[in-house]
PDB file of C-alpha atoms in Angstrom:
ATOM      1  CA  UNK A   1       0.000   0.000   0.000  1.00  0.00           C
ATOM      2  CA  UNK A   2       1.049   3.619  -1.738  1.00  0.00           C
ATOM      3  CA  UNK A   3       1.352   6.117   1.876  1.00  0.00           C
ATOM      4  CA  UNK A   4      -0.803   9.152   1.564  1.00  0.00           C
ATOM      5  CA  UNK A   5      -0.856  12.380   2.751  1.00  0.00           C
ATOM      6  CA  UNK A   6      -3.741  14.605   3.466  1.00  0.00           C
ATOM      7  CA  UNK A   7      -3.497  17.710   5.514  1.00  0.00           C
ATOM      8  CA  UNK A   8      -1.082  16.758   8.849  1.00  0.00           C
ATOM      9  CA  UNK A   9      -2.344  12.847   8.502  1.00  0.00           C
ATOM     10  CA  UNK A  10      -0.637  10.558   7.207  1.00  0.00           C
ATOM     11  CA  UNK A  11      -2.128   6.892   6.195  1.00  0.00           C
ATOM     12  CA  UNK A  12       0.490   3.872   5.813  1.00  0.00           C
ATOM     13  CA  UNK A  13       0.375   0.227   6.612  1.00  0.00           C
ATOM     14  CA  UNK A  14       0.512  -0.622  10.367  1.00  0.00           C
ATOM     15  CA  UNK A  15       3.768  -1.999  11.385  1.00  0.00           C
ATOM     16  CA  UNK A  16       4.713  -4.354  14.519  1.00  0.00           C
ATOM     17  CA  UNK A  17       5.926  -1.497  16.516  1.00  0.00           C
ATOM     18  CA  UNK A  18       2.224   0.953  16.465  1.00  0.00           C
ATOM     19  CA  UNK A  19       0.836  -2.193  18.320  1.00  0.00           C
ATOM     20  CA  UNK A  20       0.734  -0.639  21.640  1.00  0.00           C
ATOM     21  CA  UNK A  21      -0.453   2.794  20.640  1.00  0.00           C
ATOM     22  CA  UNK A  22      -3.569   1.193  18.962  1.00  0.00           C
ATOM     23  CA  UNK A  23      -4.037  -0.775  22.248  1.00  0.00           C
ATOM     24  CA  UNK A  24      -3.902   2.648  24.021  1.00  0.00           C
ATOM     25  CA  UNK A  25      -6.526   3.797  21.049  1.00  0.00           C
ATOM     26  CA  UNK A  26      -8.725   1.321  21.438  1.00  0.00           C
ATOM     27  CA  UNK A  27      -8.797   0.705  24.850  1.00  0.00           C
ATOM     28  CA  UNK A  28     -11.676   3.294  26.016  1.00  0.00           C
ATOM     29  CA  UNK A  29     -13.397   1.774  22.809  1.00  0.00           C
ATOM     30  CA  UNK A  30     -13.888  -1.316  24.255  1.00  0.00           C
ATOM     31  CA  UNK A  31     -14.509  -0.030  27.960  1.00  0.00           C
ATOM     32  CA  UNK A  32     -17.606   0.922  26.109  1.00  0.00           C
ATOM     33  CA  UNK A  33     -17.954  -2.102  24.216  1.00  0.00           C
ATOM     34  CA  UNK A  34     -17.811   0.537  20.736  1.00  0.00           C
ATOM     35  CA  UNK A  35     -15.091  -1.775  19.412  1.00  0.00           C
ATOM     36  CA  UNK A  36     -14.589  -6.141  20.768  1.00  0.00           C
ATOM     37  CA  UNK A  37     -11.920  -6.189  22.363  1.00  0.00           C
ATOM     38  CA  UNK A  38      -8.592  -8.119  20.887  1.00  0.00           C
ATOM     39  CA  UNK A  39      -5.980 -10.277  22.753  1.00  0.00           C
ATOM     40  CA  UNK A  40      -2.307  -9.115  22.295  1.00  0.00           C
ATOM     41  CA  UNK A  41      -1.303 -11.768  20.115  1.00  0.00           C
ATOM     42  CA  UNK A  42      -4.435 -11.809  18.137  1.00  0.00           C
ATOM     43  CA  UNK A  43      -3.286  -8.075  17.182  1.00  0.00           C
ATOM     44  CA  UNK A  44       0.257  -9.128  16.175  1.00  0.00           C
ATOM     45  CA  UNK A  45      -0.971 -11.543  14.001  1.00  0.00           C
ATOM     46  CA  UNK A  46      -3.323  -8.869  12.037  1.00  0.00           C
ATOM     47  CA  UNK A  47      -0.725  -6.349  12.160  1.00  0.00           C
ATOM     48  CA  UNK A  48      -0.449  -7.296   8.105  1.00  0.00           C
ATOM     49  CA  UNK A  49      -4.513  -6.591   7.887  1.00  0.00           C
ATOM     50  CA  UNK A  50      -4.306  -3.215   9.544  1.00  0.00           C
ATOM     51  CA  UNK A  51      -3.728   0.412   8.326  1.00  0.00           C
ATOM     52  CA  UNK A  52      -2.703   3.072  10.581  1.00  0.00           C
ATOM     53  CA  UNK A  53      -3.164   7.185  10.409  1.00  0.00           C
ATOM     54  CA  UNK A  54      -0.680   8.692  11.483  1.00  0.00           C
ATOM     55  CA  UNK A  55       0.303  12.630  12.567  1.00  0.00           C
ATOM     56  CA  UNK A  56       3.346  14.873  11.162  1.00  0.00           C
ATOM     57  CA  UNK A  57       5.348  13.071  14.115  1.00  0.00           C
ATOM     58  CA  UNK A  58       4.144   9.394  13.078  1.00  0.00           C
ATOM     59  CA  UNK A  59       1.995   8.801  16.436  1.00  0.00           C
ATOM     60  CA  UNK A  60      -1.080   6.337  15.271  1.00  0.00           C
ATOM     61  CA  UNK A  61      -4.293   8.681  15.621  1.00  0.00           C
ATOM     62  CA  UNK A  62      -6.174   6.240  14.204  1.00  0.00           C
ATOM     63  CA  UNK A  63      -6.558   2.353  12.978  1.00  0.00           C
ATOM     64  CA  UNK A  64      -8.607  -0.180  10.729  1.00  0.00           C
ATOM     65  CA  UNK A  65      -8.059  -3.210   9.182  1.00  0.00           C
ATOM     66  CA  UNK A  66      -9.627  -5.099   6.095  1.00  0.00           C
ATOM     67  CA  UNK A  67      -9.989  -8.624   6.770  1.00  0.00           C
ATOM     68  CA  UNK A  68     -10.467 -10.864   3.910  1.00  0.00           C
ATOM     69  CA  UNK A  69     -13.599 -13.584   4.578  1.00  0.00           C
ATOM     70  CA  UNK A  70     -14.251 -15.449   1.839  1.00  0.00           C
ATOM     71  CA  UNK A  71     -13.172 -15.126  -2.260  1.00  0.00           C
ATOM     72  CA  UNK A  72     -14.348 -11.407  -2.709  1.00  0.00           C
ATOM     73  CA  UNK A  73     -15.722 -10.552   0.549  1.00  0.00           C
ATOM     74  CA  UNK A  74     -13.813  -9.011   3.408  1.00  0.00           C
ATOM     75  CA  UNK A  75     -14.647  -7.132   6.650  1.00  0.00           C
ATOM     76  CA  UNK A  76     -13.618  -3.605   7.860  1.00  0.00           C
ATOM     77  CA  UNK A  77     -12.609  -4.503  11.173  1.00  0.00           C
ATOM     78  CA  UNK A  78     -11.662  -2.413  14.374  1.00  0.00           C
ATOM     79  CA  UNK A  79     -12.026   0.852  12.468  1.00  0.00           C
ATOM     80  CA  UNK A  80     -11.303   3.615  15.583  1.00  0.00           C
ATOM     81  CA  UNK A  81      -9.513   7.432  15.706  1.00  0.00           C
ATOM     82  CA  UNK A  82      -8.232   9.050  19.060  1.00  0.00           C
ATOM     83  CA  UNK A  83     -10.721  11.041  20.854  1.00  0.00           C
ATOM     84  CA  UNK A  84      -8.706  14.223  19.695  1.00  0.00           C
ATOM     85  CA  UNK A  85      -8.839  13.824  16.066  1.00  0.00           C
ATOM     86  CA  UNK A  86     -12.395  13.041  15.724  1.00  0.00           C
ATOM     87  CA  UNK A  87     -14.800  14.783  13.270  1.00  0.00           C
ATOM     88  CA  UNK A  88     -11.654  15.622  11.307  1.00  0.00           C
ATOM     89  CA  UNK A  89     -11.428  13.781   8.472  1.00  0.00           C
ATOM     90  CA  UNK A  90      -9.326  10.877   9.917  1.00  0.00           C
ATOM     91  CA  UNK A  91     -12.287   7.833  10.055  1.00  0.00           C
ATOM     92  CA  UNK A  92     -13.042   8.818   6.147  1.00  0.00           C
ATOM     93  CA  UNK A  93     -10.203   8.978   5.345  1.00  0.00           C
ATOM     94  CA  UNK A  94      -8.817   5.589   6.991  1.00  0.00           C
ATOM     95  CA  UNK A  95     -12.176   3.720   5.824  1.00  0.00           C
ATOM     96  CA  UNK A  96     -11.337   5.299   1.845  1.00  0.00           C
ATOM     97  CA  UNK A  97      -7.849   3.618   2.098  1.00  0.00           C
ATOM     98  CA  UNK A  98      -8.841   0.219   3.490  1.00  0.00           C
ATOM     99  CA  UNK A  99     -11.569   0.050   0.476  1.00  0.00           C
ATOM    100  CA  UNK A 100      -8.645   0.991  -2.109  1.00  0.00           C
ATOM    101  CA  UNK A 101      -6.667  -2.110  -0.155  1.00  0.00           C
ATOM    102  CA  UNK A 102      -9.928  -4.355  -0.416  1.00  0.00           C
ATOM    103  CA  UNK A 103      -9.545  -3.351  -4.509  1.00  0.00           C
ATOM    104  CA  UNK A 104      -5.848  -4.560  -4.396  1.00  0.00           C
ATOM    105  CA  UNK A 105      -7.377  -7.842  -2.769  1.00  0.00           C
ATOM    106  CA  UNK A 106      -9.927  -8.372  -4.909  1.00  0.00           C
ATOM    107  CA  UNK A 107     -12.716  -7.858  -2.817  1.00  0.00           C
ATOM    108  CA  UNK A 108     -16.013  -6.897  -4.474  1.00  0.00           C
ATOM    109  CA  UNK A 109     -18.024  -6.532  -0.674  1.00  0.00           C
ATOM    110  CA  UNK A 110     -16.914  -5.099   2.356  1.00  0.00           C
ATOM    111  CA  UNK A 111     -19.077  -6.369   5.347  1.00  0.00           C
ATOM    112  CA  UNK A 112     -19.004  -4.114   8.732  1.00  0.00           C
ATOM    113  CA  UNK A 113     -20.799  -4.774  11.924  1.00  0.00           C
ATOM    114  CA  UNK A 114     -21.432  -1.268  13.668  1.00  0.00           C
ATOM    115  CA  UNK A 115     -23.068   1.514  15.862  1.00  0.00           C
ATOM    116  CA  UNK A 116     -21.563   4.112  13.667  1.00  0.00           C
ATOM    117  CA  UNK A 117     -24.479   3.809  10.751  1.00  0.00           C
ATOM    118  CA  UNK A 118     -24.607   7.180   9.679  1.00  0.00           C
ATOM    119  CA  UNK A 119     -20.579   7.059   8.860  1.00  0.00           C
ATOM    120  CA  UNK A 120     -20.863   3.944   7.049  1.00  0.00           C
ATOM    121  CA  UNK A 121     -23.843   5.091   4.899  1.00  0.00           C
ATOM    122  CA  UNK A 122     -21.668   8.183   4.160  1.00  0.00           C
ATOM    123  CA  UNK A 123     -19.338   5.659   2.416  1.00  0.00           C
ATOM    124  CA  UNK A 124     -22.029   3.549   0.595  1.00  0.00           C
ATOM    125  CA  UNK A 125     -22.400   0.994   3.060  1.00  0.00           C
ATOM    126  CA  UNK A 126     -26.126  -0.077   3.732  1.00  0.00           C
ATOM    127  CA  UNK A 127     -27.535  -1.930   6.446  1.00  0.00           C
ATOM    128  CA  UNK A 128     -28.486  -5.694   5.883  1.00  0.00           C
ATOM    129  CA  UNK A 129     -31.622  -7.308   6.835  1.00  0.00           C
ATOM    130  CA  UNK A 130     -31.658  -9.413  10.341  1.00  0.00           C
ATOM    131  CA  UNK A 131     -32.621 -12.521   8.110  1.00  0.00           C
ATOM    132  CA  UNK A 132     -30.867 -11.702   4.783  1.00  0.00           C
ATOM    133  CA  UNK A 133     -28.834 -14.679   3.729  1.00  0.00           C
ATOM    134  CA  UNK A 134     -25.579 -12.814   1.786  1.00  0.00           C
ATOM    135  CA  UNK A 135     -23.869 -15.170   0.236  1.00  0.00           C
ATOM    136  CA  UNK A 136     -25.008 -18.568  -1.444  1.00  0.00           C
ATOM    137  CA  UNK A 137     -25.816 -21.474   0.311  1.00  0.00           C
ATOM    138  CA  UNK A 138     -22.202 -23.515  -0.493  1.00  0.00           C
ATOM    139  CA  UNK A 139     -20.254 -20.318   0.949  1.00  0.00           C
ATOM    140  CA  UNK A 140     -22.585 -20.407   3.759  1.00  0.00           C
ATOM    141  CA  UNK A 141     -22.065 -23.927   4.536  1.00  0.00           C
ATOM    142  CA  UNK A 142     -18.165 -23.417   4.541  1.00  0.00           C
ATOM    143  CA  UNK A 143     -18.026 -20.234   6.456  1.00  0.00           C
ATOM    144  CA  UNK A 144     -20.258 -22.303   9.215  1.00  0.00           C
ATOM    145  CA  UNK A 145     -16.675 -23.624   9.534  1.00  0.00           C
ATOM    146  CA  UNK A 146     -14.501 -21.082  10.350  1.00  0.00           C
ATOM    147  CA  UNK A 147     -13.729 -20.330  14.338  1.00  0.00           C
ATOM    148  CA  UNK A 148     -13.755 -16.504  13.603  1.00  0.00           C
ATOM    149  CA  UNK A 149     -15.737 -14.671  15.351  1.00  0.00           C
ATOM    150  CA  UNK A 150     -16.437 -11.781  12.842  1.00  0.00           C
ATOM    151  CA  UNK A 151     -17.563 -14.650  10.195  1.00  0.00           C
ATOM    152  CA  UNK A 152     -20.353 -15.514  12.674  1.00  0.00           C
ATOM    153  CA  UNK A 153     -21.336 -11.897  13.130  1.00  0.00           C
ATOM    154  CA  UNK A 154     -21.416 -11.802   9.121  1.00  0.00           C
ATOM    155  CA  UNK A 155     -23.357 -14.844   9.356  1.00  0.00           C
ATOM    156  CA  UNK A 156     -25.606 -13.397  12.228  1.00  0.00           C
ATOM    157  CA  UNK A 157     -25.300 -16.668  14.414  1.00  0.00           C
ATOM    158  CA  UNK A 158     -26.958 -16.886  17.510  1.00  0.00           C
ATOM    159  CA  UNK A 159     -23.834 -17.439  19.688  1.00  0.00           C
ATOM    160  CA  UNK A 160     -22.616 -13.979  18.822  1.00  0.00           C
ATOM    161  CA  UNK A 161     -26.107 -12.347  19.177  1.00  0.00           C
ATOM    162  CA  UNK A 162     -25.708 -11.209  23.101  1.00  0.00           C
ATOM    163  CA  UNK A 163     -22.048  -9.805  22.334  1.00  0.00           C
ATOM    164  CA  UNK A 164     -23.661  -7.650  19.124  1.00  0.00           C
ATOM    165  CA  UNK A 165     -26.945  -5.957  20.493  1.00  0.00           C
ATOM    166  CA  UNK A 166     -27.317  -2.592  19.197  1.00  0.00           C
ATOM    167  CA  UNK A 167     -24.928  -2.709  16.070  1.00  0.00           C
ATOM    168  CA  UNK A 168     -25.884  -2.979  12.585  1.00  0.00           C
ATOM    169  CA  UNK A 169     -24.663  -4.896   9.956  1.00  0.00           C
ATOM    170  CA  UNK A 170     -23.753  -3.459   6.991  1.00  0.00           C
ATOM    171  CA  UNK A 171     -22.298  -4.431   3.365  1.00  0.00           C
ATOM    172  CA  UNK A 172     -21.527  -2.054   0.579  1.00  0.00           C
ATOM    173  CA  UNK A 173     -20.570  -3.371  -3.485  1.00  0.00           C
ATOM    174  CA  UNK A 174     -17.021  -2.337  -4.352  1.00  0.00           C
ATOM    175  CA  UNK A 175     -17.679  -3.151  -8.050  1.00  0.00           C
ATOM    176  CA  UNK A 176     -21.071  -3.301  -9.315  1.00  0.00           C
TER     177      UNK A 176
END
């Protein structure tokens, strides 16, 4: 992934070492259960799935990763921005580059599972039915297999129900 500049943000791949500042980031996310929590080594491991924003002095203001599920679907996972940099620019502009990086995947859908509708909508996401089925029954049937917990939210299993009251899933088209 290309590095962009906008303004004083910068958005660039995470590395290994913005681990801990995203912890810091997230942290009073998931006090408020805004954002499931993650287990340190369950972050290492995504590091390569995550893009971070960054300021003039390269301290992550922001995170999100893009998660690939299945052939041409993916996830926008653990999308956040520091308290301070809200409502400028940073979440739009993180979300914009983790779509371009779902492109490079080939990913034609980008599922999200969220309280932060409006934003999402902004971006062409739009929210899925409780009992919409969204992919075909064989894809079904193998994603019943995977141990991820973010499959079964996409899948809208009953185990994950009591852990996703309130947010809304969501799927936008990449390509028509």
């Amino acid at each position: 992934m290309t590095e962009t500049e906008v303004g004083a943000v910068r958005v660039r791949a995470a590395r290994t070492r913005d681990v801990t500042a995203m912890v810091e980031l997230m942290e009073p996310l998931v006090a408020r259960r805004i954002l499931r929590g993650m287990d340190l080594v369950e972050l290492y491991g995504a590091v390569p799935e995550f893009l971070v924003a960054v300021d003039r002095e390269d301290r992550v203001i922001g995170y999100g990763a893009v998660h690939v599920m299945w052939e041409q679907l993916g996830e926008v996972r653990t999308l956040g921005v520091s308290e301070g940099w809200l409502g400028r620019g940073v979440g739009h502009r993180l979300l914009e580059a983790l779509e371009h990086r779902a492109g490079e995947l080939g990913l034609d859908q980008l599922f999200c599972l969220t309280f932060e509708v409006d934003f999402f909508e902004r971006h062409g996401f739009e929210a899925v039915g409780e009992d919409e089925r969204l992919v075909a029954a064989d894809v079904y049937a193998e994603l019943l297999r995977s141990h991820d917990e973010g499959v079964a939210e996409f899948l809208d299993l009953a185990r994950v129900k009591p852990n996703t009251l309130g947010n809304t899933r969501m799927l936008k088209r990449l390509r028509p």
